Each structure stands twice: as structure tokens, then as C-alpha cells.
């Protein structure tokens, strides 16, 4: 028995604009360019090959999933993007049937060489099947496979395993039971277990946006440099580690700005009044500079070289928050320029992970657990927040992030404690003492104990490293640092070749269980960088997946938090406070909650910008 899901699913856009709007855009005097900056280089633009925030900020502007989050709605609403209406969902939340909206086309590309002149490649249901199958193909070594596997699409894992066992090329022509095209435009997904929150999966344009098979086969191992989607932009140029430029997709379908802010949401209603009915994308080009150091990034903003330090992972550097927004207010000299500022506690977390397979810090025996807990207790997070982060964070008590289910602001745990005396006592109790008289603690068997922490070359990381070194020396632990670029460290982390590393993670939806993927055994080597594997936790995770939101599920969240504290594969450190600042000519910006795509929804007043920079 099928029923229509009614989670505020409404059509995202109208079908036509008023004649005057189209004429105004046709007469635009100059190209509109949105200028932004990333602090970290991107790795690839192939959805199955990425997991980092920066690459995942580019891809949803090129590729499109079936659904999207309403940009202005608070609380969040999900609405169709390429889908033709809401999904039909079985009563047990195991069968999801979606119709793709006819008349949606991929951007023109030489890969579509089989088309006749003037023909365009239409998006069909099979493209979504193919895109998910790519994650299961062992040859792709997909970064998102462990995540896809956790969704338990019927027959998909078995299909992958067959090719692993047979050592045969992956068969993209046959469809597993969980991925069926019922007709040209209708996709049906069947799950082995109920998933009441599967709709959010269908809104992940960054990882699950539709990819055309012809494009993948045409570009081969260069596919990460040639993204071709149905989205509002296409890749114009990419200078690795330097600049990314997206340009308007000239064949983008007729979408026009619409949103549903709450009636009492004054900011959202004001943005909607300015933007409603504008054809998307509003800007013609987006230029993203890679500026890794804080000072050059801040200076580029002050000099008007970027339109804003905004959005997830790209806000004002902590070293300059006091200069830009002292006391939470825009500095007078910047306010005179019309600069706007907002501060927000993010739905994110900074974590330090321990490789559970490392011979020094890994393992599940009492002495190994004691070592990790001692390291965690010795980390002075309050000082990190005050000195390094300039007050722009709050302490984290668990892996669950603010704004998601399972997060409890009143929850308190050992993860939030700074107690070097207890750390020393734990190390003494479990035999981590100085056995050779060199002043450093050794392992219980007498072998040397050195903590190897991965780090990056930028100045901000040197500050974090110095604090970590002092904290560890205070409890007699010797530290060495392995410096490298973020993309290279990520590769090593996924391969289990780093011992300790600190990094951040942002929520992609309202479900707090997504934060627990990093503890789920099946995700080891994927989101579970610590490679934590505990059957009891996996059973809890699986139970949580099928339950609807409510008290029973919240109780499992609490139990999951306690397990994470007990074994300490991760030390949750902070939830960051982001300070966004932007010039008045950047119109319509609002910090997204759980998604990264907004560039097509922003406007730039080029005349105002040019006048200000004369």
C-alpha cells in the first residue's frame, strides 16, 4: 500500500516569469560575478570520489539530486528539485517511488556525441540508478560507498560483493532489487530495513546528484576534472590549489526564485521580497579563490577582493573576529562601508580521532582505552577556545551536533572535561610510566611511546599543535608531528595510515544519526576515520536507523554517546561559532543550515561594488 509523503513537499519553482523580468535580465548591462574564497583546496568534482566540505560545496552547484532544502525555511523543509512532486512511500518506509520531472537536461558537453545536432541529453530515472551504482563499483573505490552501504538498498551490497569475488567488471546494465527504473521517468528504491528519514538522502545533490553514464565513459579517469550535471552552473576552469570558476549553465531550465520562510521570520521574508521571481542562476559566474592563510584571507575581504567571508567552512578567520565584530557587532569602520555580519553556532564539530588499528593508540583493551582517555582529559579545550579560536566555539560533549536530533545542550560527559591530574592517574594505573629514565612515559611493555599527530602547514595549525604539545608534555607524553596538505592527509586517513588527526565535520541534514556514522563499523575507512568497530555499537546503530523519531530513539542516542565516551575513538572538542561578514552588494545571502548550495540564489549589485571600489 503506497501513500504520498506530505513533509512540506511543494514545487520549488514556478514555470514561467513575468515578461518584464525576462526583459530586465536580457538587458543586464554587464556580467554578474560572485567572488568567494575557500581556505582549503578541493580534491575532485566527481561525487563518488569526494567527502571533503570544499569539493562538496562545488558539486551541488553542478549536479542535482531529486529533492532540495528550501533555502529560507526555518525549520527546514524539503521540496522537489528534479523530482516531479513528492515521493510515494510505503507504510513501512522501505519502498520509495519517485518520478523525475520531464524536460530536465544535462549541460551540453562533447561527451554526448551520440545526439543529433540540436538535441539535448534529458535527465531520466536511469541516471539516478547509474549514479548510485557507481558508488558500489569496486573499481571506483568510492569515498561514499560505506555511507551508501549503510542505507541498505536491497541487493546492492550483494551485487558489489559478486564482482569482488568474481573479479569481473562491474555490470551497470543490470539493476539490483533496490534500484529499479519502472519507466523512463520513474525510479523505485527498496530498502532492506525501514528508513523514515530517507527523504534527506534524496536531497543530497553534493554526493547523489545525477551523473550521466556517457560523461563518465567519455572522460574515464579524468572524470573528476569534467563534471557535467543538470545544475545551474558548469565548470569553466580549475587551477588546482588556486582558483575555481563556475559559469552559468546556458541551457539551464526555467527555474525562478521561490521559498517559504515562516510568517514571523522577518529576515527570511525580507530576502524573499527582494528575490522572488528572479531567474536562476542570478549571477553569471562564481570565482572561488583558494586562500589558505588567515591574514591574506582577511585582507582580501577588507580590500573588497571577495564579496563575503560566508557559508560553511569559509567564514571570518578566528584571528580576525575581534577586529571584524568586536562584542558581536560589526566594527564601526566596517559598518560605514555597509558590511553586514552574523554569528551562528554551527551544526558542526571539531574532532581529534585516534586510529583504532594503530599499535600505540588503537585497540580495545583497558590500557589502550586508558591512554586515549588520558590524552582526551589532558586537552585544554577551554584554552583552545579562548586563545586560538578567539571565543568562536563552545565545548563539545559528544559527537552529536547542535540543531540535529539527539543533541542535548544539557548533556555533560567526560569528553568535555579538562583534568590532567586524572589523566596522569590513569596513565600511572595502567603502566604508562618512564621505564628508561629519559623523562617520557613508555608503553606498559617498556617500548617507547610517541604520539604522532598529523597537521597542516598553515599558521593556525601551528597554534593548535603547540597547545597539544604542551598539554601532552604536562602528562609526560612525547609528541611528533607529521606535516602535510589536507587532501594528502585525508587519503592517508582513509587508508588507516595516520595515528592521530584533528579535523571538522558538518551536518548534512537534521538527523543526528549522521554524526554516528563515524562510529559505525561498516563505515571504517569512510566516514569512520577512527576505524572503530564494536558489535554492540553497530547493533545500536542499526536499531536506531529503523525507529521513528521519538523517546525510544532519543534513549538510543544517549546510549551511543556513552559508548563513544567510554572507548574514546574520538575526542570531540568544539562546536564552532561562525562569523559571516559580507558587503552590501551581495544580496540575498543567508547561512544555510545543512547544505552548501546557495550561489545560484544570490545576487550581486555590480554597480554598487564598482562605485565602492573607485
Coordinates of C-alpha atoms in Angstrom, one line a residue:
X1 CA 0.0 0.0 0.0
X2 CA 1.5 3.3 -1.1
X3 CA 0.9 6.7 0.3
X4 CA 2.0 10.2 -0.6
X5 CA 4.6 11.7 1.7
X6 CA 3.5 15.2 2.8
X7 CA 6.5 16.7 4.6
X8 CA 6.0 20.2 3.2
X9 CA 6.9 18.9 -0.2
X10 CA 5.9 21.6 -2.7
X11 CA 7.1 22.6 -6.1
X12 CA 10.3 24.6 -5.7
X13 CA 9.8 26.9 -8.6
X14 CA 7.2 28.3 -11.0
X15 CA 7.2 27.5 -14.7
X16 CA 7.4 31.0 -16.2
X17 CA 8.5 34.5 -15.2
X18 CA 6.7 37.7 -15.9
X19 CA 7.7 39.2 -19.3
X20 CA 9.2 42.2 -17.6
X21 CA 11.6 40.1 -15.5
X22 CA 12.9 38.2 -18.6
X23 CA 13.4 41.5 -20.4
X24 CA 15.2 43.1 -17.4
X25 CA 17.6 40.2 -17.3
X26 CA 18.2 40.2 -21.0
X27 CA 19.2 43.9 -20.7
X28 CA 21.6 43.3 -17.9
X29 CA 24.5 45.8 -18.6
X30 CA 27.3 43.5 -17.5
X31 CA 28.2 40.1 -16.3
X32 CA 27.4 39.5 -12.7
X33 CA 30.3 37.8 -10.9
X34 CA 30.2 36.4 -7.3
X35 CA 33.6 36.3 -5.7
X36 CA 34.3 34.0 -2.8
X37 CA 37.2 32.2 -1.1
X38 CA 38.0 28.7 0.2
X39 CA 40.6 28.1 2.9
X40 CA 41.4 24.6 1.6
X41 CA 41.9 23.2 -1.9
X42 CA 39.3 21.0 -3.5
X43 CA 40.2 17.4 -4.3
X44 CA 37.8 16.3 -7.1
X45 CA 34.4 17.1 -8.7
X46 CA 33.3 13.5 -9.1
X47 CA 30.7 12.9 -6.5
X48 CA 31.8 9.3 -5.7
X49 CA 35.4 10.4 -5.1
X50 CA 34.8 13.2 -2.6
X51 CA 34.0 13.7 1.1
X52 CA 35.6 17.0 2.0
X53 CA 33.4 20.0 2.6
X54 CA 35.1 22.2 -0.1
X55 CA 34.6 19.8 -3.0
X56 CA 31.1 19.1 -1.7
X57 CA 30.4 22.9 -1.9
X58 CA 31.2 22.9 -5.6
X59 CA 29.4 19.7 -6.7
X60 CA 25.8 20.7 -5.7
X61 CA 26.0 23.8 -7.9
X62 CA 26.7 21.5 -10.9
X63 CA 24.8 18.3 -10.1
X64 CA 21.2 18.0 -8.9
X65 CA 19.5 15.4 -6.7
X66 CA 15.8 14.6 -6.7
X67 CA 15.0 17.0 -3.8
X68 CA 16.4 20.1 -2.2
X69 CA 16.1 22.0 1.1
X70 CA 14.1 25.3 1.0
X71 CA 16.8 28.0 1.3
X72 CA 14.8 30.3 3.6
X73 CA 12.6 27.8 5.6
X74 CA 13.3 27.5 9.3
X75 CA 12.7 24.8 10.4
X76 CA 13.8 23.0 7.3
X77 CA 11.5 21.9 4.5
X78 CA 12.3 19.5 1.7
X79 CA 10.8 20.1 -1.7
X80 CA 11.2 18.8 -5.2
X81 CA 14.3 19.7 -7.3
X82 CA 14.3 17.4 -10.3
X83 CA 11.5 15.2 -9.0
X84 CA 8.0 15.7 -10.3
X85 CA 6.3 16.1 -6.9
X86 CA 6.7 14.2 -3.6
X87 CA 7.7 10.6 -3.4
X88 CA 5.3 7.8 -2.8
X89 CA 6.4 5.9 0.3
X90 CA 5.2 2.5 1.6
X91 CA 3.7 2.4 5.1
X92 CA 6.9 0.6 6.4
X93 CA 9.2 3.2 4.9
X94 CA 11.0 0.6 2.8
X95 CA 9.8 1.4 -0.7
X96 CA 10.3 4.9 -2.2
X97 CA 8.9 5.7 -5.6
X98 CA 9.9 9.0 -7.3
X99 CA 9.0 10.4 -10.7
X100 CA 11.7 12.5 -12.5
X101 CA 10.3 15.7 -14.0
X102 CA 10.4 15.5 -17.8
X103 CA 12.2 18.4 -19.6
X104 CA 15.3 18.5 -17.3
X105 CA 18.5 18.4 -19.3
X106 CA 22.2 18.0 -18.7
X107 CA 24.6 20.8 -19.7
X108 CA 25.8 20.4 -23.3
X109 CA 29.1 18.6 -23.5
X110 CA 31.2 16.8 -26.1
X111 CA 30.5 13.5 -24.2
X112 CA 27.0 13.5 -25.7
X113 CA 28.4 12.8 -29.1
X114 CA 25.6 10.3 -30.0
X115 CA 23.0 13.1 -30.0
X116 CA 21.8 14.7 -33.3
X117 CA 22.5 18.4 -33.9
X118 CA 20.2 20.4 -31.7
X119 CA 19.3 17.5 -29.4
X120 CA 19.9 17.7 -25.7
X121 CA 20.5 14.9 -23.2
X122 CA 17.5 14.6 -21.0
X123 CA 17.7 13.5 -17.4
X124 CA 15.9 10.2 -16.8
X125 CA 15.4 7.8 -13.9
X126 CA 18.2 5.6 -15.1
X127 CA 20.7 8.4 -14.4
X128 CA 20.0 8.2 -10.7
X129 CA 20.3 4.4 -10.7
X130 CA 23.6 4.7 -12.5
X131 CA 24.9 7.4 -10.1
X132 CA 24.2 5.1 -7.1
X133 CA 25.6 2.1 -8.9
X134 CA 28.9 4.0 -9.4
X135 CA 29.4 4.1 -5.7
X136 CA 29.1 0.3 -5.5
X137 CA 31.6 -0.4 -8.3
X138 CA 34.8 -1.6 -6.6
X139 CA 36.9 -0.1 -9.4
X140 CA 35.9 3.4 -8.3
X141 CA 37.0 3.0 -4.7
X142 CA 34.1 5.4 -3.9
X143 CA 34.6 7.6 -0.9
X144 CA 30.8 7.3 -0.3
X145 CA 30.4 3.6 -0.5
X146 CA 30.3 2.9 3.2
X147 CA 27.6 5.6 3.5
X148 CA 25.6 4.1 0.7
X149 CA 26.1 0.6 2.1
X150 CA 24.6 1.8 5.5
X151 CA 21.4 2.7 3.7
X152 CA 20.9 -1.0 2.8
X153 CA 19.4 -0.8 -0.7
X154 CA 18.2 -4.3 -1.4
X155 CA 20.7 -6.3 -3.4
X156 CA 23.3 -3.5 -3.9
X157 CA 25.9 -4.8 -1.5
X158 CA 25.5 -8.4 -2.8
X159 CA 26.0 -7.1 -6.4
X160 CA 29.2 -5.4 -5.3
X161 CA 30.4 -8.4 -3.5
X162 CA 29.8 -10.6 -6.5
X163 CA 32.1 -8.5 -8.6
X164 CA 34.7 -8.5 -5.9
X165 CA 34.5 -12.3 -5.7
X166 CA 34.5 -12.9 -9.4
X167 CA 37.0 -10.2 -10.2
X168 CA 34.8 -9.2 -13.2
X169 CA 34.0 -5.7 -14.5
X170 CA 31.0 -4.1 -12.8
X171 CA 27.7 -4.7 -14.6
X172 CA 25.9 -1.3 -14.9
X173 CA 23.2 -2.7 -17.1
X174 CA 21.5 -5.0 -14.5
X175 CA 19.6 -3.4 -11.7
X176 CA 19.5 -4.8 -8.2
X177 CA 16.2 -5.2 -6.5
X178 CA 16.7 -2.0 -4.5
X179 CA 17.2 0.2 -7.6
X180 CA 14.6 -0.1 -10.3
X181 CA 13.6 2.1 -13.2
X182 CA 9.9 1.4 -13.7
X183 CA 9.8 3.6 -16.8
X184 CA 11.8 6.4 -18.4
X185 CA 10.9 8.8 -15.6
X186 CA 10.1 6.6 -12.6
X187 CA 12.6 5.4 -10.1
X188 CA 11.8 2.9 -7.3
X189 CA 14.2 2.4 -4.3
X190 CA 13.6 -0.6 -2.0
X191 CA 15.4 -0.8 1.4
X192 CA 16.1 -3.9 3.4
X193 CA 15.1 -2.0 6.5
X194 CA 12.7 0.9 7.2
X195 CA 14.2 4.3 6.9
X196 CA 11.7 7.1 7.9
X197 CA 14.4 9.8 7.1
X198 CA 15.4 8.6 3.7
X199 CA 14.0 11.7 2.1
X200 CA 17.1 13.6 3.3
X201 CA 19.2 11.2 1.4
X202 CA 17.3 12.1 -1.8
X203 CA 18.2 15.8 -1.2
X204 CA 22.0 15.3 -1.3
X205 CA 23.0 17.0 -4.5
X206 CA 26.6 17.1 -3.4
X207 CA 27.0 13.3 -3.3
X208 CA 24.0 11.9 -5.1
X209 CA 23.3 14.4 -7.9
X210 CA 22.7 12.7 -11.2
X211 CA 25.7 11.8 -13.3
X212 CA 25.4 10.8 -17.0
X213 CA 27.0 7.5 -18.0
X214 CA 28.2 8.9 -21.3
X215 CA 30.2 11.5 -19.5
X216 CA 31.9 9.1 -17.2
X217 CA 32.8 6.7 -20.1
X218 CA 34.0 9.7 -22.2
X219 CA 36.4 11.2 -19.7
X220 CA 37.5 8.0 -17.9
X221 CA 39.9 8.6 -15.1
X222 CA 39.7 12.4 -15.8
X223 CA 36.0 12.5 -14.8
X224 CA 36.9 14.4 -11.6
X225 CA 38.0 17.3 -13.8
X226 CA 35.0 17.3 -16.1
X227 CA 31.8 17.5 -14.0
X228 CA 28.7 17.6 -16.2
X229 CA 25.3 17.9 -14.5
X230 CA 21.8 19.4 -14.8
X231 CA 22.5 22.2 -12.3
X232 CA 22.6 25.9 -12.6
X233 CA 26.4 26.2 -13.2
X234 CA 29.1 24.3 -15.1
X235 CA 32.8 24.2 -14.5
X236 CA 34.6 26.9 -16.5
X237 CA 38.2 26.5 -15.1
X238 CA 40.0 24.8 -12.3
X239 CA 43.6 25.7 -11.3
X240 CA 44.3 23.3 -8.5
X241 CA 45.1 24.9 -5.2
X242 CA 44.5 28.3 -6.7
X243 CA 41.1 29.1 -8.2
X244 CA 37.8 27.5 -9.3
X245 CA 35.5 29.3 -11.7
X246 CA 31.9 28.3 -12.4
X247 CA 29.8 29.8 -15.1
X248 CA 26.1 30.0 -15.8
X249 CA 24.8 26.8 -17.5
X250 CA 23.3 28.5 -20.6
X251 CA 20.8 25.6 -21.1
X252 CA 19.5 25.6 -17.5
X253 CA 15.8 25.1 -17.3
X254 CA 13.4 27.8 -16.3
X255 CA 13.7 28.0 -12.6
X256 CA 12.8 31.1 -10.7
X257 CA 13.4 32.1 -7.1
X258 CA 10.8 31.0 -4.6
X259 CA 11.0 30.0 -1.0
X260 CA 8.8 29.5 2.1
X261 CA 10.1 31.4 5.1
X262 CA 8.0 31.3 8.2
X263 CA 5.4 34.1 8.5
X264 CA 7.2 35.5 11.6
X265 CA 10.7 35.2 10.0
X266 CA 11.4 38.9 9.3
X267 CA 14.8 38.3 7.7
X268 CA 13.6 35.5 5.5
X269 CA 10.5 37.4 4.4
X270 CA 12.7 40.4 3.6
X271 CA 15.0 38.3 1.4
X272 CA 12.1 36.7 -0.3
X273 CA 10.6 40.1 -1.1
X274 CA 13.8 41.1 -2.8
X275 CA 14.4 37.9 -4.7
X276 CA 11.1 36.3 -5.6
X277 CA 10.7 35.6 -9.3
X278 CA 14.3 36.2 -10.3
X279 CA 15.5 33.6 -12.9
X280 CA 18.1 31.2 -11.6
X281 CA 21.0 31.3 -11.5
X282 CA 21.0 35.1 -10.8
X283 CA 24.8 35.6 -11.2
X284 CA 26.6 34.7 -14.4
X285 CA 29.9 33.5 -12.8
X286 CA 31.3 32.4 -9.5
X287 CA 35.0 32.8 -8.8
X288 CA 36.4 30.9 -5.9
X289 CA 40.0 31.8 -4.8
X290 CA 42.0 29.4 -2.6
X291 CA 43.5 31.4 0.2
X292 CA 44.8 29.1 2.9
X293 CA 46.4 31.6 5.4
X294 CA 44.2 33.7 7.6
X295 CA 45.8 37.1 7.2
X296 CA 45.7 37.1 3.3
X297 CA 42.1 35.9 3.5
X298 CA 41.1 38.7 5.8
X299 CA 43.0 41.3 3.8
X300 CA 41.3 40.1 0.6
X301 CA 38.0 40.8 2.2
X302 CA 39.0 44.2 3.6
X303 CA 40.2 45.1 0.1
X304 CA 36.9 44.1 -1.5
X305 CA 38.5 41.3 -3.5
X306 CA 35.9 38.8 -2.2
X307 CA 32.3 39.7 -1.7
X308 CA 32.0 38.0 1.6
X309 CA 33.6 35.6 4.1
X310 CA 30.5 33.4 4.3
X311 CA 29.0 30.0 4.5
X312 CA 30.2 26.7 5.8
X313 CA 33.9 26.5 6.3
X314 CA 34.6 29.8 4.7
X315 CA 33.7 32.5 7.3
X316 CA 35.9 35.1 9.1
X317 CA 39.1 33.5 10.4
X318 CA 39.1 33.3 14.2
X319 CA 42.2 35.5 14.5
X320 CA 40.2 38.4 13.0
X321 CA 36.8 38.1 14.5
X322 CA 37.5 40.6 17.3
X323 CA 38.8 43.0 14.7
X324 CA 35.7 42.5 12.5
X325 CA 32.9 42.0 15.0
X326 CA 34.0 43.1 18.5
X327 CA 31.4 42.1 21.0
X328 CA 29.3 40.5 18.3
X329 CA 28.8 43.8 16.5
X330 CA 30.3 44.9 13.2
X331 CA 33.2 47.2 13.8
X332 CA 32.3 50.9 13.1
X333 CA 34.8 51.3 10.3
X334 CA 33.3 48.3 8.5
X335 CA 29.8 49.2 9.3
X336 CA 30.4 52.5 7.5
X337 CA 31.0 50.5 4.4
X338 CA 27.7 48.8 4.8
X339 CA 29.3 45.5 5.7
X340 CA 26.8 43.0 7.3
X341 CA 27.8 40.5 10.0
X342 CA 26.1 37.5 11.6
X343 CA 27.3 35.0 14.2
X344 CA 25.9 31.4 14.4
X345 CA 26.6 28.3 16.4
X346 CA 27.2 25.8 13.7
X347 CA 25.7 22.3 13.2
X348 CA 29.3 21.1 13.1
X349 CA 32.0 19.7 15.3
X350 CA 35.8 19.7 15.5
X351 CA 37.2 16.3 16.5
X352 CA 40.5 14.6 17.1
X353 CA 40.5 11.0 16.1
X354 CA 42.6 8.0 17.2
X355 CA 43.3 5.3 14.7
X356 CA 41.9 2.2 16.4
X357 CA 44.1 -0.1 14.4
X358 CA 47.3 1.8 15.3
X359 CA 49.6 -0.3 17.6
X360 CA 50.2 2.6 20.0
X361 CA 46.8 4.4 20.5
X362 CA 44.4 1.8 19.0
X363 CA 42.8 -1.2 20.5
X364 CA 40.0 -2.1 22.9
X365 CA 41.9 -3.4 25.8
X366 CA 41.8 -1.5 29.1
X367 CA 45.3 0.0 28.9
X368 CA 44.6 1.3 25.3
X369 CA 41.3 2.8 26.3
X370 CA 43.0 4.4 29.3
X371 CA 45.7 6.0 27.0
X372 CA 43.1 7.6 24.7
X373 CA 41.0 8.8 27.7
X374 CA 44.1 10.3 29.3
X375 CA 45.0 12.1 26.1
X376 CA 41.5 13.5 25.9
X377 CA 41.4 14.6 29.5
X378 CA 44.7 16.4 29.1
X379 CA 43.5 18.5 26.1
X380 CA 42.7 22.1 27.4
X381 CA 39.7 22.9 25.2
X382 CA 38.8 26.0 27.1
X383 CA 42.2 27.5 26.4
X384 CA 41.9 26.5 22.8
X385 CA 38.5 28.3 22.6
X386 CA 39.8 31.5 24.4
X387 CA 43.2 31.8 22.8
X388 CA 43.3 30.2 19.4
X389 CA 39.6 30.3 18.4
X390 CA 39.1 33.8 19.9
X391 CA 36.0 32.6 21.7
X392 CA 34.4 31.4 18.5
X393 CA 33.3 28.0 19.7
X394 CA 31.5 26.2 22.5
X395 CA 32.8 22.9 24.1
X396 CA 31.5 19.7 22.6
X397 CA 30.3 17.0 25.0
X398 CA 29.6 14.3 22.3
X399 CA 29.8 13.7 18.6
X400 CA 26.2 14.9 18.0
X401 CA 26.0 18.4 16.7
X402 CA 23.6 21.3 17.5
X403 CA 20.4 21.6 15.6
X404 CA 20.1 17.8 14.9
X405 CA 18.1 15.1 16.6
X406 CA 19.9 13.6 19.6
X407 CA 21.7 16.8 20.5
X408 CA 21.0 17.8 24.1
X409 CA 22.6 21.1 25.3
X410 CA 22.3 19.9 28.9
X411 CA 24.3 16.6 28.3
X412 CA 27.6 16.6 30.1
X413 CA 30.3 14.0 29.7
X414 CA 34.0 13.3 30.2
X415 CA 34.5 14.4 26.6
X416 CA 34.1 18.0 27.8
X417 CA 36.5 17.7 30.8
X418 CA 40.0 19.1 31.2
X419 CA 41.6 17.1 34.1
X420 CA 45.4 16.5 33.7
X421 CA 45.6 15.1 37.3
X422 CA 43.1 12.4 36.4
X423 CA 44.9 11.8 33.1
X424 CA 48.2 11.2 35.0
X425 CA 46.5 8.9 37.4
X426 CA 45.0 6.8 34.5
X427 CA 48.4 6.5 32.9
X428 CA 50.1 5.5 36.1
X429 CA 47.4 2.9 36.9
X430 CA 47.8 1.2 33.5
X431 CA 51.6 1.1 33.4
X432 CA 52.4 4.0 31.2
X433 CA 55.5 5.1 33.2
X434 CA 59.0 6.2 32.5
X435 CA 60.9 2.9 32.4
X436 CA 64.2 4.1 30.8
X437 CA 64.7 7.3 32.7
X438 CA 64.5 9.7 29.7
X439 CA 61.7 11.8 31.2
X440 CA 58.9 10.4 28.9
X441 CA 56.3 7.8 29.7
X442 CA 56.8 4.4 27.9
X443 CA 54.3 1.8 27.0
X444 CA 53.4 -0.8 29.5
X445 CA 55.7 -3.3 27.8
X446 CA 58.6 -0.9 28.0
X447 CA 58.7 0.1 24.4
X448 CA 58.9 3.9 23.5
X449 CA 55.6 5.8 23.5
X450 CA 55.5 8.6 20.9
X451 CA 52.2 10.2 19.7
X452 CA 52.3 11.0 16.0
X453 CA 49.8 13.7 15.2
X454 CA 49.1 14.8 11.6
X455 CA 49.0 18.5 11.0
X456 CA 49.0 21.1 8.2
X457 CA 51.5 23.9 7.3
X458 CA 49.2 26.9 7.9
X459 CA 49.8 29.2 10.8
X460 CA 46.6 28.4 12.6
X461 CA 47.6 24.7 12.8
X462 CA 50.9 25.6 14.4
X463 CA 49.0 27.2 17.2
X464 CA 46.9 24.1 17.7
X465 CA 50.0 21.9 17.6
X466 CA 51.8 24.0 20.2
X467 CA 48.9 23.7 22.6
X468 CA 48.6 20.0 22.0
X469 CA 52.3 19.5 22.6
X470 CA 52.2 21.5 25.9
X471 CA 49.1 19.5 27.0
X472 CA 50.8 16.2 26.3
X473 CA 54.1 17.2 27.9
X474 CA 52.2 18.1 31.0
X475 CA 51.3 14.4 31.4
X476 CA 54.7 13.0 30.3
X477 CA 53.8 12.1 26.7
X478 CA 56.1 12.8 23.8
X479 CA 54.6 14.1 20.6
X480 CA 55.9 14.2 17.0
X481 CA 54.0 16.0 14.1
X482 CA 53.6 14.9 10.5
X483 CA 53.0 17.9 8.3
X484 CA 51.2 17.6 5.0
X485 CA 48.4 19.1 2.9
X486 CA 44.8 18.4 3.8
X487 CA 44.0 16.3 0.7
X488 CA 47.0 14.1 1.2
X489 CA 46.2 13.6 4.9
X490 CA 42.7 12.6 4.0
X491 CA 43.9 9.9 1.7
X492 CA 46.2 8.6 4.4
X493 CA 43.5 8.7 7.0
X494 CA 41.1 6.7 4.8
X495 CA 43.9 4.1 4.3
X496 CA 44.5 3.9 8.1
X497 CA 48.0 5.4 7.9
X498 CA 47.6 8.3 10.3
X499 CA 47.7 7.8 14.1
X500 CA 46.0 11.0 15.3
X501 CA 44.5 13.8 13.3
X502 CA 42.2 16.7 14.0
X503 CA 39.5 17.8 11.6
X504 CA 36.0 19.1 11.3
X505 CA 32.6 17.7 10.2
X506 CA 29.3 19.4 9.4
X507 CA 25.8 18.0 9.5
X508 CA 24.2 17.5 6.1
X509 CA 20.7 17.1 7.5
X510 CA 18.5 17.2 10.6
X511 CA 19.2 13.6 11.7
X512 CA 21.8 13.4 14.4
X513 CA 22.5 9.8 13.5
X514 CA 24.6 11.0 10.6
X515 CA 27.2 12.0 13.2
X516 CA 27.3 8.4 14.4
X517 CA 28.4 7.1 11.0
X518 CA 32.0 7.9 12.2
X519 CA 31.5 5.2 14.9
X520 CA 29.7 2.6 12.7
X521 CA 31.9 -0.4 11.9
X522 CA 30.8 -0.7 8.3
X523 CA 31.9 2.9 7.7
X524 CA 35.6 2.1 8.6
X525 CA 37.8 3.8 6.1
X526 CA 34.9 6.0 5.0
X527 CA 33.3 8.5 7.4
X528 CA 34.6 6.3 10.3
X529 CA 38.2 7.5 10.1
X530 CA 39.0 6.1 13.5
X531 CA 38.1 2.6 12.2
X532 CA 36.1 2.0 15.3
X533 CA 34.4 -1.4 15.3
X534 CA 32.3 -2.5 18.1
X535 CA 29.4 -5.0 17.5
X536 CA 27.4 -3.6 20.4
X537 CA 27.5 -0.1 18.9
X538 CA 26.7 -1.4 15.4
X539 CA 23.6 -3.2 16.8
X540 CA 22.5 0.0 18.5
X541 CA 23.1 2.0 15.3
X542 CA 21.1 -0.4 13.2
X543 CA 18.2 -0.3 15.7
X544 CA 18.2 3.5 15.7
X545 CA 18.1 3.5 11.9
X546 CA 14.6 1.9 11.7
X547 CA 13.0 3.8 14.5
X548 CA 10.9 6.9 14.0
X549 CA 11.9 10.0 15.9
X550 CA 10.7 9.9 19.5
X551 CA 11.7 9.0 23.1
X552 CA 12.8 5.5 22.3
X553 CA 15.2 6.7 19.6
X554 CA 16.5 9.5 21.9
X555 CA 17.3 6.9 24.5
X556 CA 19.5 5.2 22.0
X557 CA 21.3 8.4 21.2
X558 CA 22.1 8.7 24.9
X559 CA 23.5 5.2 24.9
X560 CA 25.5 5.8 21.8
X561 CA 27.1 8.9 23.4
X562 CA 28.1 6.9 26.5
X563 CA 29.7 4.2 24.4
X564 CA 31.7 6.9 22.5
X565 CA 32.9 8.4 25.7
X566 CA 33.8 5.0 27.2
X567 CA 36.0 3.9 24.3
X568 CA 37.1 7.4 23.1
X569 CA 37.9 6.7 19.5
X570 CA 37.3 10.4 19.0
X571 CA 37.8 13.4 21.3
X572 CA 35.0 15.8 20.4
X573 CA 36.5 19.3 21.0
X574 CA 34.2 22.1 19.9
X575 CA 31.1 23.2 18.0
X576 CA 32.3 26.2 16.1
X577 CA 30.7 29.7 16.0
X578 CA 30.9 31.1 12.5
X579 CA 31.1 34.8 11.9
X580 CA 29.9 35.6 8.4
X581 CA 30.6 39.1 7.0
X582 CA 29.7 40.4 3.6
X583 CA 29.4 43.6 1.6
X584 CA 26.0 45.2 0.9
X585 CA 26.3 44.4 -2.8
X586 CA 26.0 40.6 -2.0
X587 CA 22.2 40.4 -1.9
X588 CA 20.0 37.6 -0.6
X589 CA 22.7 35.7 1.4
X590 CA 21.6 33.6 4.4
X591 CA 23.8 31.0 6.1
X592 CA 22.5 27.5 5.0
X593 CA 21.7 25.1 7.8
X594 CA 22.6 21.7 6.4
X595 CA 23.5 22.2 2.8
X596 CA 26.1 24.0 0.7
X597 CA 24.3 25.2 -2.4
X598 CA 23.2 28.8 -2.5
X599 CA 25.3 30.6 -5.1
X600 CA 22.6 30.4 -7.7
X601 CA 20.2 32.1 -5.2
X602 CA 22.5 35.1 -4.5
X603 CA 22.6 38.4 -6.4
X604 CA 25.4 40.9 -6.8
X605 CA 24.9 44.6 -7.4
X606 CA 27.8 45.2 -9.7
X607 CA 27.2 49.0 -9.9
X608 CA 27.3 49.3 -6.1
X609 CA 30.5 47.2 -5.9
X610 CA 32.2 49.3 -8.6
X611 CA 31.2 52.6 -7.0
X612 CA 32.6 51.4 -3.6
X613 CA 35.9 50.4 -5.2
X614 CA 36.6 53.6 -7.1

